[in-house]
Short mmCIF file of N, CA and C in Angstrom, two decimals:
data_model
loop_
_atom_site.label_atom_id
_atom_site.label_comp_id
_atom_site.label_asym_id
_atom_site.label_seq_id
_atom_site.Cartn_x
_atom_site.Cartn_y
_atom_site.Cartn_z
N UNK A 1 -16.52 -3.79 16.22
CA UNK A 1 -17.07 -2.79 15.32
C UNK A 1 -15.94 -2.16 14.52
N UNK A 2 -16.20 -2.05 13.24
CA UNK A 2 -15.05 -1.36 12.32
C UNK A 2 -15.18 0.04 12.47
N UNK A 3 -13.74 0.85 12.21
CA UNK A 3 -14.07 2.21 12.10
C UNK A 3 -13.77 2.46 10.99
N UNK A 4 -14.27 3.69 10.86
CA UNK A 4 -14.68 3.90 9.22
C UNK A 4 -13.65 5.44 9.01
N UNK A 5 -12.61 5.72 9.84
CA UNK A 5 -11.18 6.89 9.75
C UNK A 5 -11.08 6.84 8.23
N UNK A 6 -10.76 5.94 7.41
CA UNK A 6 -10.75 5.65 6.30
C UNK A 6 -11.63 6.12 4.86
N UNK A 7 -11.14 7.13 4.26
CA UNK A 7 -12.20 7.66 3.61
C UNK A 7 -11.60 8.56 2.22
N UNK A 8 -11.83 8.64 1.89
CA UNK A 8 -11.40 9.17 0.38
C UNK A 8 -11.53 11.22 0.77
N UNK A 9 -10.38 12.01 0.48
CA UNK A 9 -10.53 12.83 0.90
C UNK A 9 -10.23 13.58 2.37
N UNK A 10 -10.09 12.73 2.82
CA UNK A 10 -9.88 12.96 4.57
C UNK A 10 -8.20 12.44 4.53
N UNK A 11 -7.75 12.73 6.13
CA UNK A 11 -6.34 12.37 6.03
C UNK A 11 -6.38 11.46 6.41
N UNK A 12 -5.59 10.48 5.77
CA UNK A 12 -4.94 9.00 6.45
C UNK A 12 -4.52 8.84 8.28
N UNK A 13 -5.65 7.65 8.16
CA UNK A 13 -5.24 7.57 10.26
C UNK A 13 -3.87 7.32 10.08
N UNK A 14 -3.12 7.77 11.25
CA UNK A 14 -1.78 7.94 11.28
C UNK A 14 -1.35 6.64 12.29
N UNK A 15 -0.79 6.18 12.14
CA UNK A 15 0.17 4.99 12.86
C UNK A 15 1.35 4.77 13.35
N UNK A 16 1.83 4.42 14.20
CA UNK A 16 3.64 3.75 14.29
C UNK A 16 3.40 2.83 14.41
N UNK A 17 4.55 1.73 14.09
CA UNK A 17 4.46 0.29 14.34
C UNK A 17 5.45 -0.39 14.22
N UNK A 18 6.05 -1.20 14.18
CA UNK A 18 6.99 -1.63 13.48
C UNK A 18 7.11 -2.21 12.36
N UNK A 19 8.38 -2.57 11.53
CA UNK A 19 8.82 -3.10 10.50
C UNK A 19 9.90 -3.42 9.75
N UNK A 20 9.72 -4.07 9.16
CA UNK A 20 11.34 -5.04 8.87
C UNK A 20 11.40 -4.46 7.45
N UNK A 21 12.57 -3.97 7.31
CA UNK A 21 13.01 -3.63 5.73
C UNK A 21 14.64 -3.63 5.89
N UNK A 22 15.33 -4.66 5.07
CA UNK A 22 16.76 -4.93 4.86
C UNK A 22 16.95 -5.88 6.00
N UNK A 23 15.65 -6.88 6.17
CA UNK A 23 16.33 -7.94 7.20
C UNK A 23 16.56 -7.00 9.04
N UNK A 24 15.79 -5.77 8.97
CA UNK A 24 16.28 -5.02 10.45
C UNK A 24 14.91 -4.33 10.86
N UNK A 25 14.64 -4.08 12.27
CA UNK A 25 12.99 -3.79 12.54
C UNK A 25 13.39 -2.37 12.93
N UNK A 26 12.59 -1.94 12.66
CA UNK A 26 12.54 -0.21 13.37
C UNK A 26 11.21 -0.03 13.09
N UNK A 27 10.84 1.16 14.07
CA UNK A 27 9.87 2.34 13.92
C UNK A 27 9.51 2.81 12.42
N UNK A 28 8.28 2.57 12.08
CA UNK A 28 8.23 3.43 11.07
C UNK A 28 6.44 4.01 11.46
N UNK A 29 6.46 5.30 10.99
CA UNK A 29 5.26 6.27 11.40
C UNK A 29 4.73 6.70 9.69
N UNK A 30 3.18 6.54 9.34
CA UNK A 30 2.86 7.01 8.14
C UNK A 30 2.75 8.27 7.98
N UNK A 31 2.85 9.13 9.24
CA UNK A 31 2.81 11.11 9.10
C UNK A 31 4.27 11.11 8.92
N UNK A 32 5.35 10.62 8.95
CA UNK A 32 6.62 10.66 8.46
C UNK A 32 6.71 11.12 7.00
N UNK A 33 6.20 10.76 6.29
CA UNK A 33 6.32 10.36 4.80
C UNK A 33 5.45 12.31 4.51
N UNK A 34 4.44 12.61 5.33
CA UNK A 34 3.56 13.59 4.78
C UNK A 34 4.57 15.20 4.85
N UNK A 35 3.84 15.68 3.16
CA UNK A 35 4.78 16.81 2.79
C UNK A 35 5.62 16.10 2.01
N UNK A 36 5.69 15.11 2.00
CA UNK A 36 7.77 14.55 1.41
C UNK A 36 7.29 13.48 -0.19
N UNK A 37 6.35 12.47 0.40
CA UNK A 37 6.11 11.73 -0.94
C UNK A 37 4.84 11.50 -1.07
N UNK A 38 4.33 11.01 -1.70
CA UNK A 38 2.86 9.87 -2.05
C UNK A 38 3.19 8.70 -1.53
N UNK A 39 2.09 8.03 -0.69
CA UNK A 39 2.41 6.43 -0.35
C UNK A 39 1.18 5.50 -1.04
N UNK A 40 1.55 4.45 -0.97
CA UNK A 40 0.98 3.52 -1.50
C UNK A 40 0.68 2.69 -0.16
N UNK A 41 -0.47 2.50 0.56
CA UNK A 41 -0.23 1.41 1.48
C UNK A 41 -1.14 0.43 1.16
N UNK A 42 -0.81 -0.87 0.84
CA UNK A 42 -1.47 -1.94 0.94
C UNK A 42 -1.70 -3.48 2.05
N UNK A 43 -2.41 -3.51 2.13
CA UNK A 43 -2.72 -4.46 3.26
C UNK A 43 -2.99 -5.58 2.87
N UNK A 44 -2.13 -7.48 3.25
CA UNK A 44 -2.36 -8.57 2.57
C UNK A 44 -2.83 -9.26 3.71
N UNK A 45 -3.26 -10.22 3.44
CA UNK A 45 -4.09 -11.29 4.73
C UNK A 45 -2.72 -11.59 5.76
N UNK A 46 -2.03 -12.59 4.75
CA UNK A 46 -0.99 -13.17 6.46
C UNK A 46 0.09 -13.19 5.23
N UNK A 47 1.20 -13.93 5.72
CA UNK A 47 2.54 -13.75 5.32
C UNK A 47 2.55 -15.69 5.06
N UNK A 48 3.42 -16.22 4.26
CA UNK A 48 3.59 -18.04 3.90
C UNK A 48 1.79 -17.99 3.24
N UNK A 49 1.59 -17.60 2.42
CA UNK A 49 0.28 -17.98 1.68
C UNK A 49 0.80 -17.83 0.33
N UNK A 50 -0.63 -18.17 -0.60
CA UNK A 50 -0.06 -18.22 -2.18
C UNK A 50 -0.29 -17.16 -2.94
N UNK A 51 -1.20 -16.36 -2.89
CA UNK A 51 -1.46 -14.89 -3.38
C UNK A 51 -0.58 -13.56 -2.78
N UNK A 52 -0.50 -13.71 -1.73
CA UNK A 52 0.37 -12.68 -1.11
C UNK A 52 1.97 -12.42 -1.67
N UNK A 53 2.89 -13.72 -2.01
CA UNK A 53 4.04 -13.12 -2.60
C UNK A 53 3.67 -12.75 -3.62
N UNK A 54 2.61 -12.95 -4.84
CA UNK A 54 2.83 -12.34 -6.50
C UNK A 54 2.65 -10.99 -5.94
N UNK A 55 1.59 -10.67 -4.57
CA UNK A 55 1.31 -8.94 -5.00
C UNK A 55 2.71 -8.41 -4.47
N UNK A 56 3.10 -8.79 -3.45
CA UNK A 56 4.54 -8.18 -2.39
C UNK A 56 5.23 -7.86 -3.15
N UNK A 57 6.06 -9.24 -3.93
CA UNK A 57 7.28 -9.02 -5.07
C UNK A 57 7.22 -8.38 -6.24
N UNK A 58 5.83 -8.55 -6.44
CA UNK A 58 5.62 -7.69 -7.86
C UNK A 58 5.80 -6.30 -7.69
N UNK A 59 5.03 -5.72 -6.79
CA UNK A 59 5.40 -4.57 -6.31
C UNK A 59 6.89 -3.98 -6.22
N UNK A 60 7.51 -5.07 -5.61
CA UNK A 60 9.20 -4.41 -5.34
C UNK A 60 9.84 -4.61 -6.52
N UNK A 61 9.32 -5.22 -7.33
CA UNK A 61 10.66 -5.53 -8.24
C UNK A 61 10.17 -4.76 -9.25
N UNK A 62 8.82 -3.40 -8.85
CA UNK A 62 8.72 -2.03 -10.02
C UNK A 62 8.62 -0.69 -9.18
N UNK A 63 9.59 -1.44 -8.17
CA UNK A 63 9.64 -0.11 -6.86
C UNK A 63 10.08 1.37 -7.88
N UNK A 64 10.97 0.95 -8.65
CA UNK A 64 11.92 2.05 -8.96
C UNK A 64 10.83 2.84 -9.46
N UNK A 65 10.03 2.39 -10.76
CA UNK A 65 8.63 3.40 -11.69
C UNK A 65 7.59 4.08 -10.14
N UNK A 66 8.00 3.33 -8.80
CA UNK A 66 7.25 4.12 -8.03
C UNK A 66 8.15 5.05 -7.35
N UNK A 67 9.00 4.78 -7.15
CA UNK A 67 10.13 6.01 -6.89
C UNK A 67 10.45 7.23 -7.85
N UNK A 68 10.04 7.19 -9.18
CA UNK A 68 10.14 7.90 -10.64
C UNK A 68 9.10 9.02 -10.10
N UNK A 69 7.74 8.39 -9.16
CA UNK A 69 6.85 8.75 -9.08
C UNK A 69 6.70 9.88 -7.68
N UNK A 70 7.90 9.68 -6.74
CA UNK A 70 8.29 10.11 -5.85
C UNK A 70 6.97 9.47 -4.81
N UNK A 71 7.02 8.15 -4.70
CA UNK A 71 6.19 7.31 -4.02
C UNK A 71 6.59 6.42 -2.96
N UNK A 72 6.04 6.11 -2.05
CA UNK A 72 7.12 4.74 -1.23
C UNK A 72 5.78 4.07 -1.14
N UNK A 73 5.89 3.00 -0.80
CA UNK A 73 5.12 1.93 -0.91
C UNK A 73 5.27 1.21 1.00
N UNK A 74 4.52 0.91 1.21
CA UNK A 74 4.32 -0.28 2.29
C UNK A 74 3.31 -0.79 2.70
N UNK A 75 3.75 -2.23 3.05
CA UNK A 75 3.03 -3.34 3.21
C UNK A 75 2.46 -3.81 4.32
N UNK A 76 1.28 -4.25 4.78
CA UNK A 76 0.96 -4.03 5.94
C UNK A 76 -0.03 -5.60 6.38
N UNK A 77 0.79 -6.64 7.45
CA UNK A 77 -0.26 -7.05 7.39
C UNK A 77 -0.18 -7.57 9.03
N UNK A 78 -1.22 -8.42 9.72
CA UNK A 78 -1.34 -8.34 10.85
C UNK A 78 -0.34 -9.93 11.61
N UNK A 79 0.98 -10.03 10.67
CA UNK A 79 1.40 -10.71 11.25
C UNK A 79 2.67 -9.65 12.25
N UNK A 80 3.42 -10.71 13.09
CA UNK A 80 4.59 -10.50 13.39
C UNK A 80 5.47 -9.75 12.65
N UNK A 81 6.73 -8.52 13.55
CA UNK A 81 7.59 -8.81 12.23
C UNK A 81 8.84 -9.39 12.36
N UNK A 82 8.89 -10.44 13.41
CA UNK A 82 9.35 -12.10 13.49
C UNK A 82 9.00 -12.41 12.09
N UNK A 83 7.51 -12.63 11.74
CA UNK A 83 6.95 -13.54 10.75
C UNK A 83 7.48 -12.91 9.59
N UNK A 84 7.33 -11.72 9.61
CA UNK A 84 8.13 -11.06 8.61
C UNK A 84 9.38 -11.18 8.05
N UNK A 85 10.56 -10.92 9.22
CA UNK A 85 11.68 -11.66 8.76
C UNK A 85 11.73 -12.77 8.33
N UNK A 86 11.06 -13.69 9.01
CA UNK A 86 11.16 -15.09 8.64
C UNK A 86 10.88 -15.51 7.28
N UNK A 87 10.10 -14.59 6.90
CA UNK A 87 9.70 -15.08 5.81
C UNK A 87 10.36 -14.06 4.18
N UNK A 88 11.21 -13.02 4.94
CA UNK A 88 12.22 -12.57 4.26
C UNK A 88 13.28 -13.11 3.75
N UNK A 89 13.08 -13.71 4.87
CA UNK A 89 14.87 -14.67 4.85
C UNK A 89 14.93 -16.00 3.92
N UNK A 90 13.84 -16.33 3.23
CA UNK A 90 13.26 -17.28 2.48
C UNK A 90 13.60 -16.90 0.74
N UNK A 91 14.48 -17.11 0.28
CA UNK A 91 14.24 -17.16 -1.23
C UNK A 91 12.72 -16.91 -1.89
N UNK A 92 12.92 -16.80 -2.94
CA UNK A 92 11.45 -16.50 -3.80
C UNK A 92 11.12 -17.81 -4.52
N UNK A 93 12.17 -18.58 -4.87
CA UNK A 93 12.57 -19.85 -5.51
C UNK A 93 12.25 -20.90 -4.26
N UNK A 94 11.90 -20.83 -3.15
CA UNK A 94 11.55 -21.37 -2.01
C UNK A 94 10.28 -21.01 -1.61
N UNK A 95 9.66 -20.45 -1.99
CA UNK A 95 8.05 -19.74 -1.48
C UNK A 95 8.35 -18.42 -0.67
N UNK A 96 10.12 -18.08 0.11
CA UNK A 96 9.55 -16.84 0.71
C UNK A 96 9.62 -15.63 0.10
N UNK A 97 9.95 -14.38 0.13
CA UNK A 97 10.01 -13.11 -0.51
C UNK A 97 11.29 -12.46 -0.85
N UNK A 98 12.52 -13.31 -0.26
CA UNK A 98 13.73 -12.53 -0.91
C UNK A 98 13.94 -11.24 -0.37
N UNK A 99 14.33 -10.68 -1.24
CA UNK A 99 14.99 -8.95 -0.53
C UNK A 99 13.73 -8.23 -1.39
N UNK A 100 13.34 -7.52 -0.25
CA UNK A 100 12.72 -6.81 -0.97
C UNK A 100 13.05 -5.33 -0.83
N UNK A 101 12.32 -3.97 -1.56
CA UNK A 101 12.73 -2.76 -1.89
C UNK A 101 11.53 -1.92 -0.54
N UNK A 102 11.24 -2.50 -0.04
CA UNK A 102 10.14 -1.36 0.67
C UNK A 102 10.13 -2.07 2.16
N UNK A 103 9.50 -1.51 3.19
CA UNK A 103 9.27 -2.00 4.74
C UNK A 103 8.32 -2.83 4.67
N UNK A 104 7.81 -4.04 5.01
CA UNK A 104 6.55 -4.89 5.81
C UNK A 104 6.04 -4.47 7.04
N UNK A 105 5.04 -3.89 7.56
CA UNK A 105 4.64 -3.39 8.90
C UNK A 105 3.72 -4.88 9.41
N UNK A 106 4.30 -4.67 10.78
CA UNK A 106 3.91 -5.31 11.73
C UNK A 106 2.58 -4.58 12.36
N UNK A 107 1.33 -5.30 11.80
CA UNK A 107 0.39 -4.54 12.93
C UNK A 107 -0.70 -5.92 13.83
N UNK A 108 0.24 -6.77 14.37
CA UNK A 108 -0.41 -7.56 15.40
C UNK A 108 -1.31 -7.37 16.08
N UNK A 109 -1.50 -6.45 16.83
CA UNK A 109 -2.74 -5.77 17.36
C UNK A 109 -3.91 -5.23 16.63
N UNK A 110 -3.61 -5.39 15.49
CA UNK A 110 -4.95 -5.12 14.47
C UNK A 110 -5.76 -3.74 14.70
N UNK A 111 -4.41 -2.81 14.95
CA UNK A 111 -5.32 -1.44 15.09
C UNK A 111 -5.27 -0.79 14.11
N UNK A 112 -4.20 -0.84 12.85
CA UNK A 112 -3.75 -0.11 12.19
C UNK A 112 -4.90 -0.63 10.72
N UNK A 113 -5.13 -1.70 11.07
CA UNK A 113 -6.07 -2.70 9.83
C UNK A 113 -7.88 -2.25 10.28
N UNK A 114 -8.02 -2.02 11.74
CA UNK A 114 -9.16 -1.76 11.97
C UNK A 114 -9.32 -0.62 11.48
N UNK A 115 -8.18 0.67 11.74
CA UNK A 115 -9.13 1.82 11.24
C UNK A 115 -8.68 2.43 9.67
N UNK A 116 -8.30 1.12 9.09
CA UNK A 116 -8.02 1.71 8.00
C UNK A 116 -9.95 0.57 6.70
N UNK A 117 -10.26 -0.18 7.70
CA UNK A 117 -11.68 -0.19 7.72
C UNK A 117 -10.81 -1.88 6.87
N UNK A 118 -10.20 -2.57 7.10
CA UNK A 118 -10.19 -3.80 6.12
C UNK A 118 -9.89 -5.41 7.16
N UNK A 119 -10.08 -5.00 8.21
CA UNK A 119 -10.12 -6.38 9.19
C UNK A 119 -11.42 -7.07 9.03
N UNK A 120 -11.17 -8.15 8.05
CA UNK A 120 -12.11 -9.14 8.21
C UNK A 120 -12.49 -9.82 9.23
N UNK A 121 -13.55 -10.25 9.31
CA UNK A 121 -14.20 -11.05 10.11
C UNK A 121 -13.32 -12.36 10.78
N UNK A 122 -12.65 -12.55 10.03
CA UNK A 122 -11.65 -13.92 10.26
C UNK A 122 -10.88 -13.38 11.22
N UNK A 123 -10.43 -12.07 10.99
CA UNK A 123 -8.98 -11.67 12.30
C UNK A 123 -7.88 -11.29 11.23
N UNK A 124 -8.13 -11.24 9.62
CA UNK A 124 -6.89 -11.17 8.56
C UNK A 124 -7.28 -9.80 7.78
N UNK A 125 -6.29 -9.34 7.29
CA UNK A 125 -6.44 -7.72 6.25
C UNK A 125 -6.85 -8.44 5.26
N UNK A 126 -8.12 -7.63 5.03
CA UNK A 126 -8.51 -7.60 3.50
C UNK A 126 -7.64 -6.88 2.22
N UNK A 127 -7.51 -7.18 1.38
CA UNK A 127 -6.57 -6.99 0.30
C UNK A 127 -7.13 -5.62 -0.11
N UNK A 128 -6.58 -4.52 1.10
CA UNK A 128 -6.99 -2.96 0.74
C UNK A 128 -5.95 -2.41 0.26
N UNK A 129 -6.15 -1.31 -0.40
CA UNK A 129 -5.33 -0.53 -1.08
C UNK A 129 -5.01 1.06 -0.92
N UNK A 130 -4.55 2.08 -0.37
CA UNK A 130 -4.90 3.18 -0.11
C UNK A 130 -3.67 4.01 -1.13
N UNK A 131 -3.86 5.21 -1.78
CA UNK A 131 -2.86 6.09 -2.56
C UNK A 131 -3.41 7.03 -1.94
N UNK A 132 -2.15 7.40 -0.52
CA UNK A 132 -2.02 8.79 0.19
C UNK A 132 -1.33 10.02 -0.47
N UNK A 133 -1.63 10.87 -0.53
CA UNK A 133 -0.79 12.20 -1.09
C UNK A 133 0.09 12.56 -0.19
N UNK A 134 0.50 13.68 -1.09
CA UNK A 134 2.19 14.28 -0.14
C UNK A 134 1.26 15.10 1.37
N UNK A 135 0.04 15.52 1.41
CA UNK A 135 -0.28 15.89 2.53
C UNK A 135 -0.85 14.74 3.45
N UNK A 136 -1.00 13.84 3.35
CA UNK A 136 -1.25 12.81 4.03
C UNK A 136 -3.33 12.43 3.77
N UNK A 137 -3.65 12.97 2.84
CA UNK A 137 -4.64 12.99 2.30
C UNK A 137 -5.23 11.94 1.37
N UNK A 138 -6.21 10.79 1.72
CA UNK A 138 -6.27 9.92 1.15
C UNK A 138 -7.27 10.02 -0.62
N UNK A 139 -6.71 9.64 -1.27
CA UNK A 139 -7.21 10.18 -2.84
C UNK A 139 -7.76 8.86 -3.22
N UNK A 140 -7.57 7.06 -2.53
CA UNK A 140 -7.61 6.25 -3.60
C UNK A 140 -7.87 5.42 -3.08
N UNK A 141 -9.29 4.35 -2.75
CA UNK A 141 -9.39 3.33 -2.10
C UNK A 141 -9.57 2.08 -2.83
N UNK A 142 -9.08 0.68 -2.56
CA UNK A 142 -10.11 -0.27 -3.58
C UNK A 142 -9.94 -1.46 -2.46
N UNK A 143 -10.17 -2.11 -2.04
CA UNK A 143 -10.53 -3.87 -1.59
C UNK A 143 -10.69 -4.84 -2.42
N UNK A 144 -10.18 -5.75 -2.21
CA UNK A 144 -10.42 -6.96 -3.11
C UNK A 144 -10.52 -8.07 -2.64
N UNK A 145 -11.27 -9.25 -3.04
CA UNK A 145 -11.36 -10.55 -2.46
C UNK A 145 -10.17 -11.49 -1.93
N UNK A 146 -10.19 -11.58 -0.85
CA UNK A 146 -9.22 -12.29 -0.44
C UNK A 146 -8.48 -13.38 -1.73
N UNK A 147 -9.30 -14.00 -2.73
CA UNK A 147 -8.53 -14.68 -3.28
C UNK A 147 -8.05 -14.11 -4.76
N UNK A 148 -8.21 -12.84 -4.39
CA UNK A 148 -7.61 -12.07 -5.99
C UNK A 148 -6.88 -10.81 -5.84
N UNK A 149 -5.53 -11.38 -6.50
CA UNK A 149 -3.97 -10.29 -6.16
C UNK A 149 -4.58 -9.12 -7.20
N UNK A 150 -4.30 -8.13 -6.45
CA UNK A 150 -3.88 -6.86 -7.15
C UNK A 150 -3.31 -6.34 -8.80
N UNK A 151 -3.43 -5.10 -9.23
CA UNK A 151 -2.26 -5.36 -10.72
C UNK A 151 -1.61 -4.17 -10.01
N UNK A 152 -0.04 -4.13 -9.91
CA UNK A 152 0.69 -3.32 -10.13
C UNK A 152 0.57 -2.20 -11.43
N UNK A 153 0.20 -2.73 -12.16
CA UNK A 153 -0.32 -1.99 -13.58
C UNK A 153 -1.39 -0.81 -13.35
N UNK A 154 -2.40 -1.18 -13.00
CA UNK A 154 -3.36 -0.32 -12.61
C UNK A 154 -3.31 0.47 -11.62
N UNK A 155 -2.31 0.22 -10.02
CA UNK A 155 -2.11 0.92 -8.78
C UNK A 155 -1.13 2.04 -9.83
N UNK A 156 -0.05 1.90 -10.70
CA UNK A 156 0.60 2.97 -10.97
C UNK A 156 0.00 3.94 -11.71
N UNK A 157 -1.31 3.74 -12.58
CA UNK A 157 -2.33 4.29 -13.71
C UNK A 157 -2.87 5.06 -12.47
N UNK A 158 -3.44 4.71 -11.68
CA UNK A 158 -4.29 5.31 -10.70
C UNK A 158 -3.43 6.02 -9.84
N UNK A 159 -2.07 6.07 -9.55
CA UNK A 159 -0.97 7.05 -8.65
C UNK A 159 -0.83 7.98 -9.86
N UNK A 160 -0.52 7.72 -11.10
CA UNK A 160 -0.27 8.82 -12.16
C UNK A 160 -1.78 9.99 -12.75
N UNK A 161 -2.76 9.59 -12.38
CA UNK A 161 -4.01 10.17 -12.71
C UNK A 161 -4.15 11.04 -11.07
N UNK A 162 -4.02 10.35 -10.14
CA UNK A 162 -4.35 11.42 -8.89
C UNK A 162 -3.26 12.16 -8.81
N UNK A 163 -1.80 12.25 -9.20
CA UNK A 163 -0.91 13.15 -9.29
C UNK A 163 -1.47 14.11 -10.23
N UNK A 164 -1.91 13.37 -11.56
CA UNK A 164 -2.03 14.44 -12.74
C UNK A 164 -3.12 15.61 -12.33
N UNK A 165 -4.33 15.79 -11.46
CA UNK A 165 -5.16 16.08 -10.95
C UNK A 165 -5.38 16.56 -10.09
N UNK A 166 -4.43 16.23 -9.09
CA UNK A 166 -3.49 16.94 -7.93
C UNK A 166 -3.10 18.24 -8.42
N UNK A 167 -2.04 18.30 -9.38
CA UNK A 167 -1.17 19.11 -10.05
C UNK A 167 -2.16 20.33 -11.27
N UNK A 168 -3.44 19.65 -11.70
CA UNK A 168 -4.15 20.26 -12.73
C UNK A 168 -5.94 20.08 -12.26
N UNK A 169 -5.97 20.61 -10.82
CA UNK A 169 -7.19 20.94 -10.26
C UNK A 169 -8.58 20.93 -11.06
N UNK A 170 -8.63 21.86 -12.58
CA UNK A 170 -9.50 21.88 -13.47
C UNK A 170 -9.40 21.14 -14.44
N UNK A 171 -8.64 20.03 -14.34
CA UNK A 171 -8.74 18.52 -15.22
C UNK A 171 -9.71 17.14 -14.44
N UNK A 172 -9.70 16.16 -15.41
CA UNK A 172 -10.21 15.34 -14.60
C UNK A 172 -10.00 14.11 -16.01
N UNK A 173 -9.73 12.85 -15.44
CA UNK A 173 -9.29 12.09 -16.01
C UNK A 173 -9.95 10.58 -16.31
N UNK A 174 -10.48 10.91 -17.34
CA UNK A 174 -11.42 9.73 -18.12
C UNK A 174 -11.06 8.33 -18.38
N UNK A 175 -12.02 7.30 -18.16
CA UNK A 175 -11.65 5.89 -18.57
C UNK A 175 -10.12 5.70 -18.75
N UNK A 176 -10.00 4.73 -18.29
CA UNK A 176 -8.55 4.18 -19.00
C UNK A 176 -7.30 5.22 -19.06
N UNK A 177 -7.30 6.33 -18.80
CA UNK A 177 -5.84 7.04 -19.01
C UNK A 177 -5.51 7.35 -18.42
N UNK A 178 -4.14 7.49 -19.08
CA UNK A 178 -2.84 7.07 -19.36
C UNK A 178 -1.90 8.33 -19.66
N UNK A 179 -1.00 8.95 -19.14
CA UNK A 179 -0.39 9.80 -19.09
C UNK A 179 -0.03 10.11 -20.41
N UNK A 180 -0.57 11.75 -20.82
CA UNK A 180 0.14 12.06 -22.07
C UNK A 180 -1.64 11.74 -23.00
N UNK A 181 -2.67 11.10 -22.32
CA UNK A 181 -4.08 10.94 -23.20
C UNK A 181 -4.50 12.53 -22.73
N UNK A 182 -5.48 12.60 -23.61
CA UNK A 182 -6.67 14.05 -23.08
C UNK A 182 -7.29 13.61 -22.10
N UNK A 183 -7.23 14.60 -21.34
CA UNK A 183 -7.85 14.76 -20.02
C UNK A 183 -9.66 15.78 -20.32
N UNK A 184 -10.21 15.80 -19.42
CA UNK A 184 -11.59 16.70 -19.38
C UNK A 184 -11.31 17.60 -18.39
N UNK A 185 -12.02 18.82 -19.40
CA UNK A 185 -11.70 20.17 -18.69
C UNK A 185 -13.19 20.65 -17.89
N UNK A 186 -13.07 20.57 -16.67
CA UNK A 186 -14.21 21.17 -15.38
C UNK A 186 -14.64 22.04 -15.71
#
């Protein structure tokens, strides 16, 4: 049975787990981050597949416009983070992921994927998406079909509109925009 912790408005279920970032595993906890930044957590099926590096790398290699944003990003999926390294340690020019700018979490036990509501039926993360606030408050959900990557384009449109809104309570932010468009006044 899925749990449904996961919810727009409510705080992000909290986790430790491990994860590999710079080729080295440590502890990392998502109430760490709360008070301090915005996170981005996204969840990919498995690690050596063909959709999973465009969203991973794409992501890191516009880490910095999410750091501009005072954001960290991590990746979450229910392999190893053996599998993880392993597949760090792999060129990009080779199929694996290269160096990347953010942590990969290890959640093998599939607890961290269950209650964030995206464990498919198969036993793999559905291609979820969550934009947590600096209180650990979830503002931003989307899922997508296992066989269709993400846009980096749109996750930063949608981190810059729940900041803008965050910050301007009696705004609210229409179709398509884009920082610096008119907003609607409540």
């Amino acid at each position: 049975m899925k749990n449904n912790n996961a919810q727009i408005g409510k705080i992000a279920p909290d986790f430790e787990a491990i994860a590999v970032f710079d080729e080295e595993f440590g502890k990392i906890r998502l109430s760490d981050y709360r008070n301090k930044k915005y996170v981005v957590l996204f969840f990919y099926p498995l690690n050596f597949t063909f959709v999973c590096p465009t969203e991973i790398t794409s992501f890191s290699d516009r880490f910095e416009e999410f750091i501009d944003l005072d954001t960290e990003i991590l990746g979450v999926s229910v392999d190893s983070e053996y599998s993880h390294l392993a597949w760090l340690q792999i060129d990009r020019e080779e199929g694996g992921l290269g160096e990347l700018t953010y942590p990969l979490v290890s959640d093998l036990k599939k607890e961290i994927t269950l209650s964030y509501n995206v464990l498919d039926d198969s036993g793999v993360a559905l291609r979820g998406l969550f934009i947590i606030d600096k209180n650990g408050i979830i503002q931003y959900s989307t899922t997508n079909n296992l066989s269709v990557g993400r846009s980096v384009d749109e996750t930063l449109r949608i981190l810059q509109a729940v900041q803008y809104v965050t910050e301007n309570p009696d705004e609210a932010c229409p179709v398509d925009w884009e920082p610096g468009d008119e907003t609607i006044y409540l």
